[in-house]
Amino acid sequence: MKNLVLDNLTEAVSFIRSQTSTKPQIGLILGSGLGAFVDQIQVTCKIPYSAIPHFMSTTVEGHQGNLILGQLGNKSIVILQGRNHYYEGHSMESVVFPTRTLALLGIETLILTNSAGGFGDTMQAGDFMIIEDHINLMGINPLMGPNIKELGPRFPDMTEAYDHSMISAMEKIFQNMGTRYHKGIYCAVSGPTYETPAEVRYLKLLGGKAVGMSTVPEVIAANHLGLRVGALSCITNLAAGISRQKLSHEEVTETAKKVEQKFSNFMKTLIETL
Ligand code: HPA
C-alpha cells in the first residue's frame, strides 16, 4: 500500500533537489534566536518553508523559516532556520516532516539546537548544555501509528540517542573556547505554558537539568532513520522558581541573541571537526 507521508516526503525532496545540486552530508536545526549561524556559511540556495511542498510555516517569533543549503569548508550542509512545535497545534507528523526530509536528502549527521530553561545546580542564563540524553514528557511520540518501514524499524533503539563521539567533540570545543557549558538530560514538555516551580522540582527529581518544548520529536525521528545525532541547549533562562524572576519569551530571545556569536563560532568549529 502506498503511504501518504512517504509520497509527501518524496515531493518535498524532489522540489529541493530541483532548486540545487548541493548534496548535504550534515543537517542543522536551529532554535529560537540562533539562526545567525547561517552567516558563517557559503549559501548556495535559500528556500522559504512556504515554498516547499508539505512544509509548515513557522509562527514563533525568533524562528525564521528557511531551508538553507551551503558549504562550510569542505562540508556540504543543510540548515533549517526555525522549526515547528507541537504546541503550535501541528501534528507530530508535521513536526518531524522537515527532519525526515533532511534524512531523505542524504544527510548522515543531524545537529539540533534549542533554547531551554536550566535548573542544573550551577547553571546561569547564557550557559550551554550538551544534551546527553532526554526524557520525553510530551505525552506523545512522533512514531505512534503504523510504522513506515522505509524510514526505520517499528521499535527503534534509543540507547545512544545522542552520539557519544559528538558529545566528546562538543565538550573539547567548549573547553578550547573557555566557554561555560554543562552536560545533562533535557526534559521535553509540550508547552506552551512555562513550567510551574513544582513541575521544575519534579523534573529535577527525575534527573534532568534543562527543560524545553522541542527537539525530542526530531531526535526520535532521526534515530528511527538511523542518523547520528547531536544536540545543544542554550540555557536562555533559569527555569521557573529557580530565581524570583518571571519567565518571558523576550528574555529567551534576548539571551539567545547575546550568545549568538559564541554559538556561531562553536557550531563552525564543530562542523569542521566532524
Ligand atoms: N521552559 C520551557 N521551555 C523553554 C524555557 C523554559 O524555561 N526556556 C526556553 N524554552
PDB file of C-alpha atoms and ligand atoms in Angstrom:
ATOM      1  CA  MET A   1       0.000   0.000   0.000  1.00  0.00           C
ATOM      2  CA  LYS A   2       1.285   3.467  -0.816  1.00  0.00           C
ATOM      3  CA  ASN A   3       1.997   5.698   2.147  1.00  0.00           C
ATOM      4  CA  LEU A   4       0.924   9.337   2.087  1.00  0.00           C
ATOM      5  CA  VAL A   5       3.775  10.540   4.329  1.00  0.00           C
ATOM      6  CA  LEU A   6       6.319   8.876   2.034  1.00  0.00           C
ATOM      7  CA  ASP A   7       4.666  10.401  -1.043  1.00  0.00           C
ATOM      8  CA  ASN A   8       4.763  13.844   0.592  1.00  0.00           C
ATOM      9  CA  LEU A   9       8.406  13.397   1.600  1.00  0.00           C
ATOM     10  CA  THR A  10       9.312  12.374  -1.954  1.00  0.00           C
ATOM     11  CA  GLU A  11       7.591  15.508  -3.249  1.00  0.00           C
ATOM     12  CA  ALA A  12       9.452  17.772  -0.787  1.00  0.00           C
ATOM     13  CA  VAL A  13      12.820  16.143  -1.574  1.00  0.00           C
ATOM     14  CA  SER A  14      12.250  16.330  -5.348  1.00  0.00           C
ATOM     15  CA  PHE A  15      11.360  20.009  -5.048  1.00  0.00           C
ATOM     16  CA  ILE A  16      14.520  20.821  -3.038  1.00  0.00           C
ATOM     17  CA  ARG A  17      16.666  18.831  -5.487  1.00  0.00           C
ATOM     18  CA  SER A  18      15.126  20.802  -8.369  1.00  0.00           C
ATOM     19  CA  GLN A  19      16.460  24.006  -6.743  1.00  0.00           C
ATOM     20  CA  THR A  20      20.040  22.950  -6.004  1.00  0.00           C
ATOM     21  CA  SER A  21      22.717  20.412  -6.800  1.00  0.00           C
ATOM     22  CA  THR A  22      24.200  20.607  -3.254  1.00  0.00           C
ATOM     23  CA  LYS A  23      24.125  17.162  -1.638  1.00  0.00           C
ATOM     24  CA  PRO A  24      24.237  17.825   2.095  1.00  0.00           C
ATOM     25  CA  GLN A  25      26.081  15.478   4.496  1.00  0.00           C
ATOM     26  CA  ILE A  26      25.214  17.326   7.697  1.00  0.00           C
ATOM     27  CA  GLY A  27      21.889  18.812   8.780  1.00  0.00           C
ATOM     28  CA  LEU A  28      21.311  21.500  11.374  1.00  0.00           C
ATOM     29  CA  ILE A  29      18.051  22.506  13.014  1.00  0.00           C
ATOM     30  CA  LEU A  30      18.408  25.898  14.664  1.00  0.00           C
ATOM     31  CA  GLY A  31      16.197  27.016  17.555  1.00  0.00           C
ATOM     32  CA  SER A  32      14.906  30.414  18.719  1.00  0.00           C
ATOM     33  CA  GLY A  33      17.264  33.298  18.076  1.00  0.00           C
ATOM     34  CA  LEU A  34      20.131  31.043  16.982  1.00  0.00           C
ATOM     35  CA  GLY A  35      19.547  31.420  13.248  1.00  0.00           C
ATOM     36  CA  ALA A  36      22.526  33.734  12.626  1.00  0.00           C
ATOM     37  CA  PHE A  37      24.952  30.849  12.232  1.00  0.00           C
ATOM     38  CA  VAL A  38      23.886  30.957   8.596  1.00  0.00           C
ATOM     39  CA  ASP A  39      26.194  33.988   8.130  1.00  0.00           C
ATOM     40  CA  GLN A  40      29.163  31.634   8.674  1.00  0.00           C
ATOM     41  CA  ILE A  41      28.458  29.527   5.610  1.00  0.00           C
ATOM     42  CA  GLN A  42      28.673  29.992   1.898  1.00  0.00           C
ATOM     43  CA  VAL A  43      24.995  29.836   0.955  1.00  0.00           C
ATOM     44  CA  THR A  44      24.216  28.084  -2.328  1.00  0.00           C
ATOM     45  CA  CYS A  45      20.431  28.008  -2.014  1.00  0.00           C
ATOM     46  CA  LYS A  46      17.816  29.507   0.326  1.00  0.00           C
ATOM     47  CA  ILE A  47      14.205  28.338   0.201  1.00  0.00           C
ATOM     48  CA  PRO A  48      11.390  29.662   2.420  1.00  0.00           C
ATOM     49  CA  TYR A  49       9.427  26.842   4.061  1.00  0.00           C
ATOM     50  CA  SER A  50       6.268  28.235   2.449  1.00  0.00           C
ATOM     51  CA  ALA A  51       7.674  27.258  -0.995  1.00  0.00           C
ATOM     52  CA  ILE A  52       8.451  23.629  -0.069  1.00  0.00           C
ATOM     53  CA  PRO A  53       5.588  21.149  -0.541  1.00  0.00           C
ATOM     54  CA  HIS A  54       4.140  19.974   2.809  1.00  0.00           C
ATOM     55  CA  PHE A  55       6.408  22.181   4.953  1.00  0.00           C
ATOM     56  CA  MET A  56       4.538  24.284   7.530  1.00  0.00           C
ATOM     57  CA  SER A  57       5.447  27.937   8.005  1.00  0.00           C
ATOM     58  CA  THR A  58       6.773  28.848  11.455  1.00  0.00           C
ATOM     59  CA  THR A  59       4.602  31.050  13.661  1.00  0.00           C
ATOM     60  CA  VAL A  60       7.004  31.699  16.539  1.00  0.00           C
ATOM     61  CA  GLU A  61       8.921  34.963  16.817  1.00  0.00           C
ATOM     62  CA  GLY A  62      12.666  34.289  16.510  1.00  0.00           C
ATOM     63  CA  HIS A  63      12.133  31.370  14.101  1.00  0.00           C
ATOM     64  CA  GLN A  64      12.891  32.468  10.569  1.00  0.00           C
ATOM     65  CA  GLY A  65      11.506  29.627   8.460  1.00  0.00           C
ATOM     66  CA  ASN A  66      14.068  28.988   5.712  1.00  0.00           C
ATOM     67  CA  LEU A  67      15.805  25.906   4.430  1.00  0.00           C
ATOM     68  CA  ILE A  68      19.359  26.870   3.545  1.00  0.00           C
ATOM     69  CA  LEU A  69      21.937  24.812   1.689  1.00  0.00           C
ATOM     70  CA  GLY A  70      25.578  25.679   1.569  1.00  0.00           C
ATOM     71  CA  GLN A  71      29.211  24.906   2.191  1.00  0.00           C
ATOM     72  CA  LEU A  72      31.359  25.287   5.266  1.00  0.00           C
ATOM     73  CA  GLY A  73      34.936  24.426   4.279  1.00  0.00           C
ATOM     74  CA  ASN A  74      34.684  21.065   2.558  1.00  0.00           C
ATOM     75  CA  LYS A  75      31.368  20.151   4.246  1.00  0.00           C
ATOM     76  CA  SER A  76      28.030  20.409   2.478  1.00  0.00           C
ATOM     77  CA  ILE A  77      25.336  21.326   4.933  1.00  0.00           C
ATOM     78  CA  VAL A  78      21.632  21.973   5.092  1.00  0.00           C
ATOM     79  CA  ILE A  79      20.172  24.242   7.742  1.00  0.00           C
ATOM     80  CA  LEU A  80      16.603  24.516   8.926  1.00  0.00           C
ATOM     81  CA  GLN A  81      16.390  28.061  10.252  1.00  0.00           C
ATOM     82  CA  GLY A  82      13.469  27.674  12.637  1.00  0.00           C
ATOM     83  CA  ARG A  83      11.201  24.750  13.462  1.00  0.00           C
ATOM     84  CA  ASN A  84       7.596  23.837  14.106  1.00  0.00           C
ATOM     85  CA  HIS A  85       6.473  22.959  17.595  1.00  0.00           C
ATOM     86  CA  TYR A  86       3.785  20.624  18.833  1.00  0.00           C
ATOM     87  CA  TYR A  87       2.278  23.466  20.921  1.00  0.00           C
ATOM     88  CA  GLU A  88       1.557  25.427  17.742  1.00  0.00           C
ATOM     89  CA  GLY A  89      -1.122  22.830  17.032  1.00  0.00           C
ATOM     90  CA  HIS A  90       0.836  20.914  14.393  1.00  0.00           C
ATOM     91  CA  SER A  91       0.565  17.146  14.350  1.00  0.00           C
ATOM     92  CA  MET A  92       3.698  15.255  15.396  1.00  0.00           C
ATOM     93  CA  GLU A  93       3.861  14.033  11.792  1.00  0.00           C
ATOM     94  CA  SER A  94       4.264  17.673  10.643  1.00  0.00           C
ATOM     95  CA  VAL A  95       6.756  18.449  13.414  1.00  0.00           C
ATOM     96  CA  VAL A  96       9.127  15.708  12.211  1.00  0.00           C
ATOM     97  CA  PHE A  97       8.445  16.137   8.482  1.00  0.00           C
ATOM     98  CA  PRO A  98      11.434  18.503   7.954  1.00  0.00           C
ATOM     99  CA  THR A  99      13.777  16.120   9.837  1.00  0.00           C
ATOM    100  CA  ARG A 100      12.673  13.257   7.614  1.00  0.00           C
ATOM    101  CA  THR A 101      13.127  15.437   4.542  1.00  0.00           C
ATOM    102  CA  LEU A 102      16.753  16.148   5.519  1.00  0.00           C
ATOM    103  CA  ALA A 103      17.391  12.436   6.005  1.00  0.00           C
ATOM    104  CA  LEU A 104      15.975  11.612   2.581  1.00  0.00           C
ATOM    105  CA  LEU A 105      18.104  14.415   1.090  1.00  0.00           C
ATOM    106  CA  GLY A 106      21.026  12.261   2.215  1.00  0.00           C
ATOM    107  CA  ILE A 107      22.376  13.705   5.472  1.00  0.00           C
ATOM    108  CA  GLU A 108      24.067  11.246   7.836  1.00  0.00           C
ATOM    109  CA  THR A 109      24.526  13.564  10.789  1.00  0.00           C
ATOM    110  CA  LEU A 110      21.949  15.844  12.397  1.00  0.00           C
ATOM    111  CA  ILE A 111      22.731  18.598  14.901  1.00  0.00           C
ATOM    112  CA  LEU A 112      19.865  20.226  16.767  1.00  0.00           C
ATOM    113  CA  THR A 113      19.831  23.339  18.906  1.00  0.00           C
ATOM    114  CA  ASN A 114      17.204  24.824  21.157  1.00  0.00           C
ATOM    115  CA  SER A 115      16.652  27.289  23.924  1.00  0.00           C
ATOM    116  CA  ALA A 116      15.821  25.822  27.285  1.00  0.00           C
ATOM    117  CA  GLY A 117      15.187  26.689  30.887  1.00  0.00           C
ATOM    118  CA  GLY A 118      18.024  25.476  33.119  1.00  0.00           C
ATOM    119  CA  PHE A 119      17.817  24.030  36.613  1.00  0.00           C
ATOM    120  CA  GLY A 120      21.206  22.316  36.941  1.00  0.00           C
ATOM    121  CA  ASP A 121      22.971  23.332  40.159  1.00  0.00           C
ATOM    122  CA  THR A 122      25.493  25.818  38.772  1.00  0.00           C
ATOM    123  CA  MET A 123      23.587  26.987  35.734  1.00  0.00           C
ATOM    124  CA  GLN A 124      23.372  30.619  34.637  1.00  0.00           C
ATOM    125  CA  ALA A 125      21.416  32.212  31.807  1.00  0.00           C
ATOM    126  CA  GLY A 126      23.667  32.264  28.737  1.00  0.00           C
ATOM    127  CA  ASP A 127      25.334  28.893  29.511  1.00  0.00           C
ATOM    128  CA  PHE A 128      25.232  25.996  27.069  1.00  0.00           C
ATOM    129  CA  MET A 129      24.200  22.423  27.806  1.00  0.00           C
ATOM    130  CA  ILE A 130      25.291  19.490  25.687  1.00  0.00           C
ATOM    131  CA  ILE A 131      22.327  17.111  25.655  1.00  0.00           C
ATOM    132  CA  GLU A 132      23.463  13.658  26.796  1.00  0.00           C
ATOM    133  CA  ASP A 133      20.033  12.079  26.932  1.00  0.00           C
ATOM    134  CA  HIS A 134      16.392  13.083  27.176  1.00  0.00           C
ATOM    135  CA  ILE A 135      13.153  12.361  28.982  1.00  0.00           C
ATOM    136  CA  ASN A 136      10.112  12.646  26.755  1.00  0.00           C
ATOM    137  CA  LEU A 137       7.288  14.170  28.809  1.00  0.00           C
ATOM    138  CA  MET A 138       5.338  15.490  25.831  1.00  0.00           C
ATOM    139  CA  GLY A 139       2.744  12.755  26.228  1.00  0.00           C
ATOM    140  CA  ILE A 140       3.150  11.663  22.631  1.00  0.00           C
ATOM    141  CA  ASN A 141       5.749  10.022  20.400  1.00  0.00           C
ATOM    142  CA  PRO A 142       6.139  11.014  16.727  1.00  0.00           C
ATOM    143  CA  LEU A 143       6.412   7.349  15.688  1.00  0.00           C
ATOM    144  CA  MET A 144       2.950   6.447  17.000  1.00  0.00           C
ATOM    145  CA  GLY A 145       0.713   4.991  14.300  1.00  0.00           C
ATOM    146  CA  PRO A 146       1.561   2.462  11.595  1.00  0.00           C
ATOM    147  CA  ASN A 147       5.333   2.129  11.214  1.00  0.00           C
ATOM    148  CA  ILE A 148       6.724   3.410   7.919  1.00  0.00           C
ATOM    149  CA  LYS A 149       9.274   0.681   7.362  1.00  0.00           C
ATOM    150  CA  GLU A 150      11.009   2.585   4.571  1.00  0.00           C
ATOM    151  CA  LEU A 151      12.026   5.115   7.261  1.00  0.00           C
ATOM    152  CA  GLY A 152      13.054   2.721  10.029  1.00  0.00           C
ATOM    153  CA  PRO A 153      12.095  -0.138  12.359  1.00  0.00           C
ATOM    154  CA  ARG A 154       8.932  -0.421  14.484  1.00  0.00           C
ATOM    155  CA  PHE A 155      10.842  -0.363  17.790  1.00  0.00           C
ATOM    156  CA  PRO A 156      13.926   1.829  17.380  1.00  0.00           C
ATOM    157  CA  ASP A 157      16.720   1.515  19.919  1.00  0.00           C
ATOM    158  CA  MET A 158      17.369   4.745  21.851  1.00  0.00           C
ATOM    159  CA  THR A 159      20.357   3.608  23.954  1.00  0.00           C
ATOM    160  CA  GLU A 160      22.655   6.156  22.321  1.00  0.00           C
ATOM    161  CA  ALA A 161      20.128   8.646  21.022  1.00  0.00           C
ATOM    162  CA  TYR A 162      22.862  11.306  21.281  1.00  0.00           C
ATOM    163  CA  ASP A 163      26.108  10.163  19.663  1.00  0.00           C
ATOM    164  CA  HIS A 164      28.912   9.780  22.234  1.00  0.00           C
ATOM    165  CA  SER A 165      31.684  10.903  19.896  1.00  0.00           C
ATOM    166  CA  MET A 166      29.750  14.055  19.090  1.00  0.00           C
ATOM    167  CA  ILE A 167      29.265  14.771  22.826  1.00  0.00           C
ATOM    168  CA  SER A 168      33.063  14.472  23.351  1.00  0.00           C
ATOM    169  CA  ALA A 169      33.769  16.661  20.314  1.00  0.00           C
ATOM    170  CA  MET A 170      31.405  19.367  21.619  1.00  0.00           C
ATOM    171  CA  GLU A 171      32.981  19.220  25.053  1.00  0.00           C
ATOM    172  CA  LYS A 172      36.506  19.687  23.662  1.00  0.00           C
ATOM    173  CA  ILE A 173      35.421  22.703  21.631  1.00  0.00           C
ATOM    174  CA  PHE A 174      33.819  24.411  24.640  1.00  0.00           C
ATOM    175  CA  GLN A 175      36.957  23.718  26.700  1.00  0.00           C
ATOM    176  CA  ASN A 176      39.187  25.216  23.995  1.00  0.00           C
ATOM    177  CA  MET A 177      36.926  28.255  23.717  1.00  0.00           C
ATOM    178  CA  GLY A 178      36.887  28.709  27.504  1.00  0.00           C
ATOM    179  CA  THR A 179      33.087  28.828  27.348  1.00  0.00           C
ATOM    180  CA  ARG A 180      30.807  27.777  30.214  1.00  0.00           C
ATOM    181  CA  TYR A 181      28.993  24.549  29.420  1.00  0.00           C
ATOM    182  CA  HIS A 182      27.178  21.680  31.111  1.00  0.00           C
ATOM    183  CA  LYS A 183      26.209  18.173  30.079  1.00  0.00           C
ATOM    184  CA  GLY A 184      22.863  16.773  31.058  1.00  0.00           C
ATOM    185  CA  ILE A 185      19.410  15.423  30.460  1.00  0.00           C
ATOM    186  CA  TYR A 186      16.889  17.542  28.546  1.00  0.00           C
ATOM    187  CA  CYS A 187      13.264  17.150  29.599  1.00  0.00           C
ATOM    188  CA  ALA A 188      10.788  17.781  26.791  1.00  0.00           C
ATOM    189  CA  VAL A 189       7.340  19.101  27.642  1.00  0.00           C
ATOM    190  CA  SER A 190       4.532  20.099  25.313  1.00  0.00           C
ATOM    191  CA  GLY A 191       4.220  23.755  26.427  1.00  0.00           C
ATOM    192  CA  PRO A 192       3.161  26.408  25.560  1.00  0.00           C
ATOM    193  CA  THR A 193       2.975  27.422  29.236  1.00  0.00           C
ATOM    194  CA  TYR A 194       6.293  27.578  31.011  1.00  0.00           C
ATOM    195  CA  GLU A 195       6.523  25.172  33.933  1.00  0.00           C
ATOM    196  CA  THR A 196       5.309  25.779  37.450  1.00  0.00           C
ATOM    197  CA  PRO A 197       8.002  25.786  40.151  1.00  0.00           C
ATOM    198  CA  ALA A 198       6.584  22.438  41.379  1.00  0.00           C
ATOM    199  CA  GLU A 199       6.980  20.966  37.900  1.00  0.00           C
ATOM    200  CA  VAL A 200      10.603  22.137  37.777  1.00  0.00           C
ATOM    201  CA  ARG A 201      11.283  20.461  41.168  1.00  0.00           C
ATOM    202  CA  TYR A 202       9.722  17.289  39.736  1.00  0.00           C
ATOM    203  CA  LEU A 203      11.962  17.439  36.635  1.00  0.00           C
ATOM    204  CA  LYS A 204      14.988  17.879  38.898  1.00  0.00           C
ATOM    205  CA  LEU A 205      13.980  14.778  40.883  1.00  0.00           C
ATOM    206  CA  LEU A 206      13.841  12.895  37.587  1.00  0.00           C
ATOM    207  CA  GLY A 207      17.486  13.759  36.956  1.00  0.00           C
ATOM    208  CA  GLY A 208      17.002  16.488  34.355  1.00  0.00           C
ATOM    209  CA  LYS A 209      18.995  19.711  34.095  1.00  0.00           C
ATOM    210  CA  ALA A 210      17.066  21.599  31.395  1.00  0.00           C
ATOM    211  CA  VAL A 211      13.515  21.826  30.095  1.00  0.00           C
ATOM    212  CA  GLY A 212      12.170  22.821  26.720  1.00  0.00           C
ATOM    213  CA  MET A 213       9.345  22.380  24.229  1.00  0.00           C
ATOM    214  CA  SER A 214      11.155  20.996  21.198  1.00  0.00           C
ATOM    215  CA  THR A 215      13.967  18.807  19.859  1.00  0.00           C
ATOM    216  CA  VAL A 216      12.896  15.434  21.272  1.00  0.00           C
ATOM    217  CA  PRO A 217      10.374  14.669  18.481  1.00  0.00           C
ATOM    218  CA  GLU A 218      13.074  15.372  15.881  1.00  0.00           C
ATOM    219  CA  VAL A 219      15.659  13.325  17.808  1.00  0.00           C
ATOM    220  CA  ILE A 220      13.258  10.366  17.944  1.00  0.00           C
ATOM    221  CA  ALA A 221      12.505  10.623  14.210  1.00  0.00           C
ATOM    222  CA  ALA A 222      16.231  10.985  13.430  1.00  0.00           C
ATOM    223  CA  ASN A 223      17.127   7.886  15.468  1.00  0.00           C
ATOM    224  CA  HIS A 224      14.362   5.973  13.698  1.00  0.00           C
ATOM    225  CA  LEU A 225      16.041   6.981  10.431  1.00  0.00           C
ATOM    226  CA  GLY A 226      19.447   5.818  11.695  1.00  0.00           C
ATOM    227  CA  LEU A 227      21.038   9.284  11.731  1.00  0.00           C
ATOM    228  CA  ARG A 228      23.915  10.230  14.004  1.00  0.00           C
ATOM    229  CA  VAL A 229      22.505  12.892  16.332  1.00  0.00           C
ATOM    230  CA  GLY A 230      23.983  15.650  18.472  1.00  0.00           C
ATOM    231  CA  ALA A 231      22.062  18.360  20.333  1.00  0.00           C
ATOM    232  CA  LEU A 232      22.812  21.502  22.253  1.00  0.00           C
ATOM    233  CA  SER A 233      20.666  23.696  24.508  1.00  0.00           C
ATOM    234  CA  CYS A 234      21.238  27.364  25.051  1.00  0.00           C
ATOM    235  CA  ILE A 235      20.156  27.978  28.635  1.00  0.00           C
ATOM    236  CA  THR A 236      18.263  31.170  27.936  1.00  0.00           C
ATOM    237  CA  ASN A 237      16.792  31.450  31.435  1.00  0.00           C
ATOM    238  CA  LEU A 238      16.752  29.744  34.776  1.00  0.00           C
ATOM    239  CA  ALA A 239      13.643  27.552  34.951  1.00  0.00           C
ATOM    240  CA  ALA A 240      10.564  28.668  36.902  1.00  0.00           C
ATOM    241  CA  GLY A 241      11.064  29.000  40.640  1.00  0.00           C
ATOM    242  CA  ILE A 242      14.893  28.817  40.482  1.00  0.00           C
ATOM    243  CA  SER A 243      15.112  32.586  40.510  1.00  0.00           C
ATOM    244  CA  ARG A 244      12.363  35.003  41.557  1.00  0.00           C
ATOM    245  CA  GLN A 245      12.110  36.429  38.061  1.00  0.00           C
ATOM    246  CA  LYS A 246       9.042  35.678  35.933  1.00  0.00           C
ATOM    247  CA  LEU A 247       9.668  33.924  32.605  1.00  0.00           C
ATOM    248  CA  SER A 248       9.056  35.541  29.233  1.00  0.00           C
ATOM    249  CA  HIS A 249       9.732  34.776  25.583  1.00  0.00           C
ATOM    250  CA  GLU A 250      11.504  38.169  25.379  1.00  0.00           C
ATOM    251  CA  GLU A 251      14.076  37.003  27.949  1.00  0.00           C
ATOM    252  CA  VAL A 252      14.538  33.783  25.963  1.00  0.00           C
ATOM    253  CA  THR A 253      15.180  35.540  22.642  1.00  0.00           C
ATOM    254  CA  GLU A 254      17.330  38.258  24.286  1.00  0.00           C
ATOM    255  CA  THR A 255      19.677  35.716  25.904  1.00  0.00           C
ATOM    256  CA  ALA A 256      19.853  33.697  22.689  1.00  0.00           C
ATOM    257  CA  LYS A 257      20.799  36.916  20.861  1.00  0.00           C
ATOM    258  CA  LYS A 258      23.539  37.673  23.392  1.00  0.00           C
ATOM    259  CA  VAL A 259      25.240  34.303  22.905  1.00  0.00           C
ATOM    260  CA  GLU A 260      24.598  34.121  19.169  1.00  0.00           C
ATOM    261  CA  GLN A 261      28.185  34.970  18.164  1.00  0.00           C
ATOM    262  CA  LYS A 262      29.719  32.471  20.597  1.00  0.00           C
ATOM    263  CA  PHE A 263      27.232  29.906  19.406  1.00  0.00           C
ATOM    264  CA  SER A 264      28.074  30.560  15.730  1.00  0.00           C
ATOM    265  CA  ASN A 265      31.813  30.144  16.396  1.00  0.00           C
ATOM    266  CA  PHE A 266      31.159  26.934  18.296  1.00  0.00           C
ATOM    267  CA  MET A 267      28.988  25.495  15.537  1.00  0.00           C
ATOM    268  CA  LYS A 268      31.505  26.390  12.827  1.00  0.00           C
ATOM    269  CA  THR A 269      34.270  24.552  14.694  1.00  0.00           C
ATOM    270  CA  LEU A 270      32.026  21.566  15.394  1.00  0.00           C
ATOM    271  CA  ILE A 271      31.109  21.137  11.751  1.00  0.00           C
ATOM    272  CA  GLU A 272      34.746  21.465  10.677  1.00  0.00           C
ATOM    273  CA  THR A 273      35.687  18.731  13.189  1.00  0.00           C
ATOM    274  CA  LEU A 274      33.010  16.208  12.181  1.00  0.00           C
TER     275      LEU A 274
HETATM  276  N1  HPA B   1      10.786  26.135  29.870  1.00  0.00           N
HETATM  277  C1  HPA B   1      10.404  25.528  28.725  1.00  0.00           C
HETATM  278  N2  HPA B   1      10.865  25.868  27.535  1.00  0.00           N
HETATM  279  C2  HPA B   1      11.771  26.861  27.466  1.00  0.00           C
HETATM  280  C3  HPA B   1      12.213  27.533  28.615  1.00  0.00           C
HETATM  281  C4  HPA B   1      11.698  27.159  29.883  1.00  0.00           C
HETATM  282  O1  HPA B   1      12.049  27.702  30.949  1.00  0.00           O
HETATM  283  N3  HPA B   1      13.110  28.466  28.192  1.00  0.00           N
HETATM  284  C5  HPA B   1      13.213  28.350  26.848  1.00  0.00           C
HETATM  285  N4  HPA B   1      12.400  27.378  26.395  1.00  0.00           N
END
